[in-house]
mmCIF file of C-alpha atoms in Angstrom:
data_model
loop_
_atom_site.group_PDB
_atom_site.id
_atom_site.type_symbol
_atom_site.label_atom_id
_atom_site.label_comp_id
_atom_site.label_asym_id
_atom_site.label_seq_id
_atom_site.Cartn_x
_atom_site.Cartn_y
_atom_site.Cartn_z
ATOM 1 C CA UNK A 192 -7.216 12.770 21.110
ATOM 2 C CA UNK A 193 -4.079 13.974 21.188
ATOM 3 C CA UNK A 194 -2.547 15.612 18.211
ATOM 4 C CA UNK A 195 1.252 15.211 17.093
ATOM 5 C CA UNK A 196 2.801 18.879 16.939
ATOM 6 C CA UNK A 197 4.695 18.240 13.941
ATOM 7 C CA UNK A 198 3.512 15.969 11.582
ATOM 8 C CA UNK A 199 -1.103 15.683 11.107
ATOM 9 C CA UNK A 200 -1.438 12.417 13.666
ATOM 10 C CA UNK A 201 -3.258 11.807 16.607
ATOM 11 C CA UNK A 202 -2.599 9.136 19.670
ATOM 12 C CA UNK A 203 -5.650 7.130 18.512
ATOM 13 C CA UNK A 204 -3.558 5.714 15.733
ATOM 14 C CA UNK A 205 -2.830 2.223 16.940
ATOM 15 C CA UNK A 206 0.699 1.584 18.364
ATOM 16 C CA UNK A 207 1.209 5.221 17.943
ATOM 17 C CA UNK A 208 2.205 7.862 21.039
ATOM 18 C CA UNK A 209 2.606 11.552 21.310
ATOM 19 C CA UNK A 210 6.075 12.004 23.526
ATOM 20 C CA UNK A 211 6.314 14.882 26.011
ATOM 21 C CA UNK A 212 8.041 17.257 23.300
ATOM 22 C CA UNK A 213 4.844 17.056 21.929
ATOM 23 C CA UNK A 214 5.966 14.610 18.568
ATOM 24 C CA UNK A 215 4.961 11.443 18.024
ATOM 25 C CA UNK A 216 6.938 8.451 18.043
ATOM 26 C CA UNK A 217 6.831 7.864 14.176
ATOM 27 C CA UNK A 218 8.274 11.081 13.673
ATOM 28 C CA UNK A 219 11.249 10.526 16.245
ATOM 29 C CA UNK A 220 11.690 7.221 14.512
ATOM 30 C CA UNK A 221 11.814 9.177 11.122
ATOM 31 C CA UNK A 222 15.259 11.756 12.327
ATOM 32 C CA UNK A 223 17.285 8.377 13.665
ATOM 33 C CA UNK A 224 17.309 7.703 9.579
ATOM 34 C CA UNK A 225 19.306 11.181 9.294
ATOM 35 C CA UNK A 226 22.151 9.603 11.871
ATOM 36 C CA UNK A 227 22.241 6.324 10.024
ATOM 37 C CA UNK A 228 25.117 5.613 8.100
ATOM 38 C CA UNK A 229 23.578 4.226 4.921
ATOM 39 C CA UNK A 230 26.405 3.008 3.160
ATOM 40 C CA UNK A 231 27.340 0.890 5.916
ATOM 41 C CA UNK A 232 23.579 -0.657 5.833
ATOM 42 C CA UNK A 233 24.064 -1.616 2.426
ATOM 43 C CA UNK A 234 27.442 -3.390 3.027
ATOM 44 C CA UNK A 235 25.258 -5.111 5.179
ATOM 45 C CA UNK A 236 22.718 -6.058 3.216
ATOM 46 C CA UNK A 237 25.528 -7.488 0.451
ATOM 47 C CA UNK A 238 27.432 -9.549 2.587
ATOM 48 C CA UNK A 239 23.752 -11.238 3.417
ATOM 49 C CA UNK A 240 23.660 -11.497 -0.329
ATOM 50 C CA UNK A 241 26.834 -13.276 -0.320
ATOM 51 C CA UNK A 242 25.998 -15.783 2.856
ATOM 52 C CA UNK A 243 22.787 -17.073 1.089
ATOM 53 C CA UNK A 244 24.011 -17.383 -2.219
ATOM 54 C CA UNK A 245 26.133 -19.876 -0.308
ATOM 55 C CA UNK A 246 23.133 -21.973 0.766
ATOM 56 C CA UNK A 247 20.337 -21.533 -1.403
ATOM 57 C CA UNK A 248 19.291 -23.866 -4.081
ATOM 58 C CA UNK A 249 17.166 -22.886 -7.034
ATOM 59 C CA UNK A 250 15.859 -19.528 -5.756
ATOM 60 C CA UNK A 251 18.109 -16.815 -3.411
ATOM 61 C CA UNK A 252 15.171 -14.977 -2.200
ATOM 62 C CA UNK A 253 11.442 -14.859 -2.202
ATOM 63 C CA UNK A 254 9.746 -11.470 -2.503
ATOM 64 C CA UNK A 255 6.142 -10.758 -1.741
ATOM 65 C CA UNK A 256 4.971 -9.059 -4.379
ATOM 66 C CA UNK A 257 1.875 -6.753 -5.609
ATOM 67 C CA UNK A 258 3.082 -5.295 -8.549
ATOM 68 C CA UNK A 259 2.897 -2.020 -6.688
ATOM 69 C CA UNK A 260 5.514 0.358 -6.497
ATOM 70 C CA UNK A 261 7.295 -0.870 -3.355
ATOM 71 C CA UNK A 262 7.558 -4.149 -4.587
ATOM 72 C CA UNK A 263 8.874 -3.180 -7.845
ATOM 73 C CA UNK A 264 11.569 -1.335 -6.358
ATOM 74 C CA UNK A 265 11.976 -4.609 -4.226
ATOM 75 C CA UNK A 266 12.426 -6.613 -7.710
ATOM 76 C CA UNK A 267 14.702 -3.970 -8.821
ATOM 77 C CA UNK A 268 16.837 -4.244 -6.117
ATOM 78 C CA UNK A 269 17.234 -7.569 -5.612
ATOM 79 C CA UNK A 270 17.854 -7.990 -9.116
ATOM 80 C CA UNK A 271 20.790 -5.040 -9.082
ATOM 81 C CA UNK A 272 22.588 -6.756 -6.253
ATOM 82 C CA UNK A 273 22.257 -10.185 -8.036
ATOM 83 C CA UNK A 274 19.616 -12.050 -6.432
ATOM 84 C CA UNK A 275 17.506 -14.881 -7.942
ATOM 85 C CA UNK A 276 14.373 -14.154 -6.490
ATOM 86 C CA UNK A 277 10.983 -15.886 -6.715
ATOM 87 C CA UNK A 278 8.478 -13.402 -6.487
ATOM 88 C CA UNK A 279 4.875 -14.436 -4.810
ATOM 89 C CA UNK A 280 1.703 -12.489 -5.001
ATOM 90 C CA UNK A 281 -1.289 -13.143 -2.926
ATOM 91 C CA UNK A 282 -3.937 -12.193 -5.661
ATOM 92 C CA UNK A 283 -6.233 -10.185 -4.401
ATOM 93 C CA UNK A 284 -10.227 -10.635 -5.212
ATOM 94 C CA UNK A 285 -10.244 -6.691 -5.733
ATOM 95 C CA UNK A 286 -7.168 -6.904 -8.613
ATOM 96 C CA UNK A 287 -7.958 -4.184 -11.111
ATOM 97 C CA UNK A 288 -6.531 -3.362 -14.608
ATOM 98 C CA UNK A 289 -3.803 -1.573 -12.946
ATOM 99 C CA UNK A 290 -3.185 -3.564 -10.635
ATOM 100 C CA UNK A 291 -2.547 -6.302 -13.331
ATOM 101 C CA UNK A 292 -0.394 -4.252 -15.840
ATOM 102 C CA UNK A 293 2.019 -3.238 -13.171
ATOM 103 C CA UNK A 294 2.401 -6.882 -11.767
ATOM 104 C CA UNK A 295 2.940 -8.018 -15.533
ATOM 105 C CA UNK A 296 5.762 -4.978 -15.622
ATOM 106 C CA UNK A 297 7.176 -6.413 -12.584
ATOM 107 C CA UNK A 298 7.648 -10.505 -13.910
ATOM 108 C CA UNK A 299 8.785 -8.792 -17.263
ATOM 109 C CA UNK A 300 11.941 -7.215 -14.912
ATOM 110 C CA UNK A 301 12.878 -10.724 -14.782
ATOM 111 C CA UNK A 302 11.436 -12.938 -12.235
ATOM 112 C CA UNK A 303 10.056 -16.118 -11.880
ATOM 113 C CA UNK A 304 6.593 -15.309 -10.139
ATOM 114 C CA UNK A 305 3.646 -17.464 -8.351
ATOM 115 C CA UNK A 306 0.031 -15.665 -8.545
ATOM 116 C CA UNK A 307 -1.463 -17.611 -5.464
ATOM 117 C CA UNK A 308 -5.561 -17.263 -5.140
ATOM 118 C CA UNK A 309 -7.491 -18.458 -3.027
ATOM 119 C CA UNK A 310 -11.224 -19.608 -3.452
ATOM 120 C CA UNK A 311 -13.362 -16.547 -3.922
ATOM 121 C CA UNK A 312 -16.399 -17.916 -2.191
ATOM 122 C CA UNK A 313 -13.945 -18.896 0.904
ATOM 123 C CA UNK A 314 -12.572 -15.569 0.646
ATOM 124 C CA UNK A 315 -15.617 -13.598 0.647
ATOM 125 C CA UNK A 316 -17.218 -15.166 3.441
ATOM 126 C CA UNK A 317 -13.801 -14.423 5.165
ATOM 127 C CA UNK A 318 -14.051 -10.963 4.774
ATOM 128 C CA UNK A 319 -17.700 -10.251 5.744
ATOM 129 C CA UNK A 320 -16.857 -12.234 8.802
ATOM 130 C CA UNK A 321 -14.034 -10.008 9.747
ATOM 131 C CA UNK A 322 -15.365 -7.146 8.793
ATOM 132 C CA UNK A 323 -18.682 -8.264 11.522
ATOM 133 C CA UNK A 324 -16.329 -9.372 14.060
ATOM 134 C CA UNK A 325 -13.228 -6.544 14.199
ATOM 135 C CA UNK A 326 -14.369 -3.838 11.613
ATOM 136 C CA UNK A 327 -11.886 -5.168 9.135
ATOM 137 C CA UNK A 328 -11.874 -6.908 5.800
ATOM 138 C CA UNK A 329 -8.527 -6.250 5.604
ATOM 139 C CA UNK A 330 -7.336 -9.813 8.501
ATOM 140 C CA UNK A 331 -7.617 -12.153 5.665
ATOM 141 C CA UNK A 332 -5.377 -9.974 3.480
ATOM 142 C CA UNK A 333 -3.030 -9.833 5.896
ATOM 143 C CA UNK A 334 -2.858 -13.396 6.908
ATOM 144 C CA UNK A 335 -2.423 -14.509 3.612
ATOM 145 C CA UNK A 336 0.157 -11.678 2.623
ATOM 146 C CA UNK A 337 2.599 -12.805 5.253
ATOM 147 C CA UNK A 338 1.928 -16.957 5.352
ATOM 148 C CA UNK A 339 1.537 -17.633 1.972
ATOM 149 C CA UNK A 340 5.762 -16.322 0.977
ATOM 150 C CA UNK A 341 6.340 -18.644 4.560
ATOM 151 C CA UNK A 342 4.644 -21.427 3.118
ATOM 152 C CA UNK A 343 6.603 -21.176 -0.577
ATOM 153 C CA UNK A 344 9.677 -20.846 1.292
ATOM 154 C CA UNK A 345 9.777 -24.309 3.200
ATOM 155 C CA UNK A 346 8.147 -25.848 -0.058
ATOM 156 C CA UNK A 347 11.088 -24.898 -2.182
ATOM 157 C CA UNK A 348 13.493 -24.607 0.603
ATOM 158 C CA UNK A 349 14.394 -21.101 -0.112
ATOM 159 C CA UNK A 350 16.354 -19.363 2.690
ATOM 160 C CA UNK A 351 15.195 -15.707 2.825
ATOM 161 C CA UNK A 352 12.080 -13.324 2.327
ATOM 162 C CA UNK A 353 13.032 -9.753 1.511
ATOM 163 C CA UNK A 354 9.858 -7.306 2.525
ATOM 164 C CA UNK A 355 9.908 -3.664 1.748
ATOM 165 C CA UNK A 356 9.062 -1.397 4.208
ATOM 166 C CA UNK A 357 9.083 -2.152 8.160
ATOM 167 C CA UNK A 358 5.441 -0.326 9.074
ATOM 168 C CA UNK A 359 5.877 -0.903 12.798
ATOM 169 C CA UNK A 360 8.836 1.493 12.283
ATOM 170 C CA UNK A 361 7.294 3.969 9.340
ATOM 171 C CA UNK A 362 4.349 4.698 11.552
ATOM 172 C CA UNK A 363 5.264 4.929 14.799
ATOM 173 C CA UNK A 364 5.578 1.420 17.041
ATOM 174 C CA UNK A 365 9.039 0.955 17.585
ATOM 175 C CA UNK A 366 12.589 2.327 16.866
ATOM 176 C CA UNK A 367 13.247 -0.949 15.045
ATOM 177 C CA UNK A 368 16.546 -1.770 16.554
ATOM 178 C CA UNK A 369 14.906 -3.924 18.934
ATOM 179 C CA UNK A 370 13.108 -5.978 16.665
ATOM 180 C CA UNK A 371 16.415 -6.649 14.230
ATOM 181 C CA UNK A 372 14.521 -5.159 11.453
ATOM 182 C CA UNK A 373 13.649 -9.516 10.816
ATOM 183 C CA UNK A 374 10.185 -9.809 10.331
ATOM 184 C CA UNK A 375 9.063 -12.989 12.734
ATOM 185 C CA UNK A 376 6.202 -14.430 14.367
ATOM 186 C CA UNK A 377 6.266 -11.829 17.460
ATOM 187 C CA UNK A 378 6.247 -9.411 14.596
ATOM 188 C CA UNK A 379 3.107 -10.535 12.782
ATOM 189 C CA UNK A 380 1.175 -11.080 16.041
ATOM 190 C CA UNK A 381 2.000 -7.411 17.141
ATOM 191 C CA UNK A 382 1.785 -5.476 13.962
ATOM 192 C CA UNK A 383 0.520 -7.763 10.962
ATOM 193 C CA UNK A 384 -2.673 -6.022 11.396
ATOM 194 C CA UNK A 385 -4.875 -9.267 12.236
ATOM 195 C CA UNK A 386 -6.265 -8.203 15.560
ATOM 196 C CA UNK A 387 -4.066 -10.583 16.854
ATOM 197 C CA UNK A 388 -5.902 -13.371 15.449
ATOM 198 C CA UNK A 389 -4.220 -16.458 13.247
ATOM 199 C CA UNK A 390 -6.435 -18.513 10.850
ATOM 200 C CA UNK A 391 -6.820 -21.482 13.478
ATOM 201 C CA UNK A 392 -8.906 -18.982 15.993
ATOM 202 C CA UNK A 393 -11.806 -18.324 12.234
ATOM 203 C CA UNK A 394 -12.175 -21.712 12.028
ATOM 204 C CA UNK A 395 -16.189 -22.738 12.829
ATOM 205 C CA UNK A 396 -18.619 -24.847 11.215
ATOM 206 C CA UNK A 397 -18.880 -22.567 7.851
ATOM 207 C CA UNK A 398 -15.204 -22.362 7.072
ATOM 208 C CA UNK A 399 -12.956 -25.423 8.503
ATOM 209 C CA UNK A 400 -9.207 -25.746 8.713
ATOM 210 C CA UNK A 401 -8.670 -27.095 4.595
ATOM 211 C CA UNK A 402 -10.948 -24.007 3.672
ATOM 212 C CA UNK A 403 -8.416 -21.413 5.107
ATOM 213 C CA UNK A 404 -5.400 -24.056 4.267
ATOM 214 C CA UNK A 405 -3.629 -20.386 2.748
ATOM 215 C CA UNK A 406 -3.965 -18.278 5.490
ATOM 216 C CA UNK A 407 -2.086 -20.686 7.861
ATOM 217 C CA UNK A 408 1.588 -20.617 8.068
ATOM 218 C CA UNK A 409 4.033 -23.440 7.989
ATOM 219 C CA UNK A 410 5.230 -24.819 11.781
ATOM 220 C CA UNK A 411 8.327 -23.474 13.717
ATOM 221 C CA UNK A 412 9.794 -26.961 12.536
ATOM 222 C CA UNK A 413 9.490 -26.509 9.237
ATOM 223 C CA UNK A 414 10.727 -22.566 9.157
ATOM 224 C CA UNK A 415 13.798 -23.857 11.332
ATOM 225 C CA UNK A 416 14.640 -27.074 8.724
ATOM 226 C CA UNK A 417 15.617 -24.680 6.380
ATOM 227 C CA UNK A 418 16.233 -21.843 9.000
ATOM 228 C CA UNK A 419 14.678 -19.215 7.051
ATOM 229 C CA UNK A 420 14.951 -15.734 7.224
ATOM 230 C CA UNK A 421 13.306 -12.642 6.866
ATOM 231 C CA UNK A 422 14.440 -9.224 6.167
ATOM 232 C CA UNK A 423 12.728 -5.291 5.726
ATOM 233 C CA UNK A 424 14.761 -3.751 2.672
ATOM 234 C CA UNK A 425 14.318 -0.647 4.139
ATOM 235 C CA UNK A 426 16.405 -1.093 7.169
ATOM 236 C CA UNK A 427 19.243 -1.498 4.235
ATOM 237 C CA UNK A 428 17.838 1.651 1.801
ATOM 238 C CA UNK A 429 16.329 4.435 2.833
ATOM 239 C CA UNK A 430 12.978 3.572 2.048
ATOM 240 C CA UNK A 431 10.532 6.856 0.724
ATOM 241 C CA UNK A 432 7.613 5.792 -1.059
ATOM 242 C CA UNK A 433 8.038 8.848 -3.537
ATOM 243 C CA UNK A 434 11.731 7.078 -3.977
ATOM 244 C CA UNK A 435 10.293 4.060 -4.637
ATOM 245 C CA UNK A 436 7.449 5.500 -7.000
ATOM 246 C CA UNK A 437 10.370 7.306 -9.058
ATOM 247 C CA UNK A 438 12.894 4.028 -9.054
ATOM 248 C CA UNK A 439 9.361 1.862 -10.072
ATOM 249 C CA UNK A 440 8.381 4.460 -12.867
ATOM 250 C CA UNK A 441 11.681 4.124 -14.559
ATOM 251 C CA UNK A 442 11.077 0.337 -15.055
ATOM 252 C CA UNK A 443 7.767 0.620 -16.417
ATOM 253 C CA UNK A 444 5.257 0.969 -13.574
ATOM 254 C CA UNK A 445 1.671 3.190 -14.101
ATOM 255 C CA UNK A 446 -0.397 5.249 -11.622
ATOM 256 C CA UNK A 447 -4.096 5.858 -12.857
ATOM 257 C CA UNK A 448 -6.634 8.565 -13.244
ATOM 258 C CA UNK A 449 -7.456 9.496 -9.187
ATOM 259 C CA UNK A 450 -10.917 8.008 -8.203
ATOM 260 C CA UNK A 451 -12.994 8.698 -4.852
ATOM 261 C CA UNK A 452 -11.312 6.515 -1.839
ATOM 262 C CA UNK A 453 -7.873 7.135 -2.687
ATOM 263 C CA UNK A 454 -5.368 8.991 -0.069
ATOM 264 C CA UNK A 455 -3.192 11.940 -1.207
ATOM 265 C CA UNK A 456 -0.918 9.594 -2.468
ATOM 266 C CA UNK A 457 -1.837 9.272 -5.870
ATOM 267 C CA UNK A 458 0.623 6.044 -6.748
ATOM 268 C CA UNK A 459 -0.187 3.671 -4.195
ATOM 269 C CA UNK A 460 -2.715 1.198 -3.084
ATOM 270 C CA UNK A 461 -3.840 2.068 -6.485
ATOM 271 C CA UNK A 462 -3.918 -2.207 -7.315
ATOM 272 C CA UNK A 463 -6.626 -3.041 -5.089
ATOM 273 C CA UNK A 464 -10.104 -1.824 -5.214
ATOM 274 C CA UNK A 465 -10.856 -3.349 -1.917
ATOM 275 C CA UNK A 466 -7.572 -1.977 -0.005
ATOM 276 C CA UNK A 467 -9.550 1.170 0.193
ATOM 277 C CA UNK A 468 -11.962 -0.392 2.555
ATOM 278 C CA UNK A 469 -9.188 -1.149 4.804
ATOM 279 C CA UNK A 470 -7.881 2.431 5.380
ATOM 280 C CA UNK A 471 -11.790 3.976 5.423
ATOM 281 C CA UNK A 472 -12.688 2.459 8.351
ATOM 282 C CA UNK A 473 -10.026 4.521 10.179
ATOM 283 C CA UNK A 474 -12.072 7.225 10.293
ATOM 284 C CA UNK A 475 -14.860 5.726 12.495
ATOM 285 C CA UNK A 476 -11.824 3.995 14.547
ATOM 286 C CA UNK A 477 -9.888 6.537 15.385
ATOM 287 C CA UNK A 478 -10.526 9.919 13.505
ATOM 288 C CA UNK A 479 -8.281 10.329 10.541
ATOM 289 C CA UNK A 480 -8.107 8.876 7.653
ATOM 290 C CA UNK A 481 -5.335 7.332 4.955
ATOM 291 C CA UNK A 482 -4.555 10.393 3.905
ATOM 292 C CA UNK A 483 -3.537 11.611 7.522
ATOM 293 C CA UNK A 484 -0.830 9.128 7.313
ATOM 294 C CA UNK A 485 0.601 10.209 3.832
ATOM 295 C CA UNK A 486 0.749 13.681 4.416
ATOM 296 C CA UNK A 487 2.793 12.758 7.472
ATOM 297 C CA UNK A 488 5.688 10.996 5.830
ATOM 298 C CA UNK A 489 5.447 13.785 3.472
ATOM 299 C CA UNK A 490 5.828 16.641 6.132
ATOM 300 C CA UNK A 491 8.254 14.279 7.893
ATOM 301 C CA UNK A 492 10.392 14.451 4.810
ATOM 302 C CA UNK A 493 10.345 18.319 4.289
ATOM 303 C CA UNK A 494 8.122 18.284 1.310
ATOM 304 C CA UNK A 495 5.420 19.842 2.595
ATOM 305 C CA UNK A 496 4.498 21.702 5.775
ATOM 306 C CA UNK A 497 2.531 21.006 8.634
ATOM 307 C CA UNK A 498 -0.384 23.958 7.679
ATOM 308 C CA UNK A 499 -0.204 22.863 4.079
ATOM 309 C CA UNK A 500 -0.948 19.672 4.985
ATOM 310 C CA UNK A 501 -4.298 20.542 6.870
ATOM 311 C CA UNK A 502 -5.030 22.678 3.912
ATOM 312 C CA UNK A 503 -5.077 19.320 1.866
ATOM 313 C CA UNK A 504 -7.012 17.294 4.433
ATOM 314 C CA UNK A 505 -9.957 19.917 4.884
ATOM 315 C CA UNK A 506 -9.865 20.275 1.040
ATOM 316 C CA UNK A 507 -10.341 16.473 0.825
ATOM 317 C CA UNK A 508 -12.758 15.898 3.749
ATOM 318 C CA UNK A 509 -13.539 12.179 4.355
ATOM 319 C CA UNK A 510 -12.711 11.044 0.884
ATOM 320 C CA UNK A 511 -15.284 7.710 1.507
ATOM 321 C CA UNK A 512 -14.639 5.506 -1.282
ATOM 322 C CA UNK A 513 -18.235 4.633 -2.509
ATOM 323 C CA UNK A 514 -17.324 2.669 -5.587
ATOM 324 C CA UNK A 515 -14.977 0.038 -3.956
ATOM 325 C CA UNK A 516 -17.742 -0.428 -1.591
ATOM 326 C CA UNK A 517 -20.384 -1.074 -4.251
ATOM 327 C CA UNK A 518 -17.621 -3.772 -6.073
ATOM 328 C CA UNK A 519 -17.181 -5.367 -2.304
ATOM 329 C CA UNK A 520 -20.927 -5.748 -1.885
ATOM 330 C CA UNK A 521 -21.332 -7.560 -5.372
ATOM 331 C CA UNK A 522 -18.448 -9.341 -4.465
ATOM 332 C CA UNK A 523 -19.498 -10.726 -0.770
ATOM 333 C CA UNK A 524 -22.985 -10.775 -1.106
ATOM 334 C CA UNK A 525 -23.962 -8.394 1.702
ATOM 335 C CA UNK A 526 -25.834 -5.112 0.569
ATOM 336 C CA UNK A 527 -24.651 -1.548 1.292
ATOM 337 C CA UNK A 528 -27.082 -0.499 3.861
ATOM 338 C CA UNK A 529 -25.866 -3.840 5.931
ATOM 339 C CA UNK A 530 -21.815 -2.335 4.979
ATOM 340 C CA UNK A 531 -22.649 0.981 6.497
ATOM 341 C CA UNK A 532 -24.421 -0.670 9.297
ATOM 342 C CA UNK A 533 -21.547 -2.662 10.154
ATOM 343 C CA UNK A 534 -18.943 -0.002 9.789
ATOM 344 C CA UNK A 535 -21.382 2.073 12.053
ATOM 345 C CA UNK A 536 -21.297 -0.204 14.777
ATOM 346 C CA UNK A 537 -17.418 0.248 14.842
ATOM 347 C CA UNK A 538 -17.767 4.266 15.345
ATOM 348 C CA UNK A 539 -15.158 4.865 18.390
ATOM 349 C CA UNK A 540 -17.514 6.628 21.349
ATOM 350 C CA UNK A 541 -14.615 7.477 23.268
ATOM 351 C CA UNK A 542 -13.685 10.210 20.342
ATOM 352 C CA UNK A 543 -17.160 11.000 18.625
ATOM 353 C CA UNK A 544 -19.967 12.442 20.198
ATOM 354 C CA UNK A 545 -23.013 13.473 18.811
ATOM 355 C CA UNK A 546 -23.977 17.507 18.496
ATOM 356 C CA UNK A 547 -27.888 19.201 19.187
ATOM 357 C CA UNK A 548 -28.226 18.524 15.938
ATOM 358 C CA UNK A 549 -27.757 14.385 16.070
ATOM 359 C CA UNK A 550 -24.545 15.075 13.646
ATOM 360 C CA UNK A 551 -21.532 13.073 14.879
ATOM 361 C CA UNK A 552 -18.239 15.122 15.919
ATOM 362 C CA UNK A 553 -14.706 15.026 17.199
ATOM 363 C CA UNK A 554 -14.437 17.559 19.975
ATOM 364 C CA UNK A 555 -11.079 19.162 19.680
ATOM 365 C CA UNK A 556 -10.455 17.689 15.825
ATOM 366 C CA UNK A 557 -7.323 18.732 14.380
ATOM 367 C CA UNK A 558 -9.152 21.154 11.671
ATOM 368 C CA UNK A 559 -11.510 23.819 12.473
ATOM 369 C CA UNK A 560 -14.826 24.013 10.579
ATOM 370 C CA UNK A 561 -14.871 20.435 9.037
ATOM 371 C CA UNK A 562 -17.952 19.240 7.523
ATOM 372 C CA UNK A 563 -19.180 16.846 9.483
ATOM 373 C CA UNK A 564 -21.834 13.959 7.701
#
């Protein structure tokens, strides 16, 4: 593993490279937003406002929605520039109390909104086959989070999707400017986080094609009849997700009490009991966990320093987050010695080895004297 020398990540991070200055792309990605003339991004981003208002019908925009605090300050924005958005959630099975006050804060903004769910017994037996095949619950998630807005779209013929951050560009992956900041197909199929799987290739003799009808997305000839696009709001704004928190807190949206499984950040992922799941299992991938990446954008942005940061990390230690995994259990029918067993079997060998005493290690980890389990 190699470590970044100024933010807390290492090379095993997927899409993710330490350069020969010793940084990593993600934080050479984060300095090109210090040369970027903002102001001119958000002219941008109005005359767009003014060439779909031009061709849209009922609805300007869709905007994926969670009720978290990114896509609050999505609603906010599109609502400040004038937008008529349709917002669409993809409800998650793991929505908790907070999860459903902040997305009633964010329809009470002003927005028409679709809660789209899909059959719990289809989606658990999604997720436990994932999470067998690629060490992931998280594929179904993703599939739905970016087809089911596509899907909407050509239904109601609305001309644009407005996303919130670009993660290929936040965390490493690419500069951005080669991609157009327009989230497309290529896009999904490189960094949608889906293994590079679409729903056709989980279709077997348990779960056929009208079963995972939501996780496909609608044809090349039906996203060109109405030649949608789609767009990253933070290629326009400078997106921070303490920013964001801030602008979503002064429209009514609510962090809770911190629980086990949560990253440093406090304020997000916070709607989603099973979200957690997702980010644990990046510590038997590849060595770090959520909170790795948080204290990154936090050192990137000056808040914190590097040392600091490790403080926080060995102070937190693996963080695993045992009561989303007993709710994910009850919920997929699969007990928690068969989780662990599975999540096991995805331990990376080419980073952990195994000390004299049987303990599993990473040999040259980024923090001296970690407790190993």
């Amino acid at each position: 593993m190699k470590w970044c020398n100024s933010c807390i990540l290492p090379d095993t991070r997927p899409n993710l490279f330490v350069k020969e200055d010793g940084m990593c792309n993600a934080c050479h990605n984060h300095k090109i937003k210090e040369s970027i003339d903002w102001k001119l991004r958000e002219n941008t981003f109005k005359k767009i406002v003014k060439n779909i208002k031009k061709v849209s019908f009922e609805y300007d925009c869709i905007i994926p929605v969670s009720g978290g605090k990114d896509s609050t300050w999505q609603t906010i924005k599109c609502l400040e520039y004038g937008l008529k958005p349709l917002a669409v959630t993809w409800k998650t099975p793991g929505r908790n109390i907070i999860g459903s006050q902040n997305l009633k804060n964010l329809i009470s903004l002003g927005v028409d909104h679709i809660d789209y769910q899909i059959n719990p017994s289809v989606e658990s037996k999604f997720m436990v086959k994932t999470f067998r095949k690629f060490g992931s619950t998280a594929i179904p998630m993703h599939l739905a989070i970016f087809n089911i807005p596509l899907r909407i779209a050509t239904r109601f013929k609305i001309p644009l999707i407005i996303w919130g951050e670009n993660s290929a560009f936040e965390y490493g992956s690419t500069s951005g400017e080669d991609m157009g900041f327009e989230l497309n197909q290529e896009w999904i199929k490189t960094y949608g986080v889906t293994n590079g799987t679409t729903a056709k290739d989980w279709i077997d003799n348990k779960l056929n094609k009208k079963d995972l009808a939501a996780y496909f997305g609608p044809s090349e000839t039906e996203l060109a009849s109405i030649n949608l696009k789609a767009i990253f709001l933070g290629y326009y704004f400078k997106w921070d997700p303490r920013k964001t928190k801030e602008s979503a807190e002064e429209k009514g949206f609510k962090t809770q009490v911190a629980k086990s499984g949560l990253s440093f950040y406090k304020f997000a992922d916070i709607d989603d009991d099973f979200i957690s799941l997702h980010h644990w299992m990046k510590w038997y991938k590849f060595g770090f966990t959520r909170s790795f990446d948080n204290l990154s954008i936090e050192i990137r942005n000056k808040r914190i320093s590097r040392e600091k940061a490790i403080e926080i990390i060995k102070k937190e230690g693996e963080n695993k987050p045992i009561l989303d995994i007993e709710k994910f259990c009850k919920f997929s029918g699969i007990s928690e010695l068969e989780f662990n067993n599975i999540a096991e079997s995805f331990r990376n060998k080419k980073i952990w080895k195994k000390n004299k005493q049987g303990k599993w290690f990473i040999p040259n980890f980024l923090i001296d004297k970690w407790l190993w389990v």
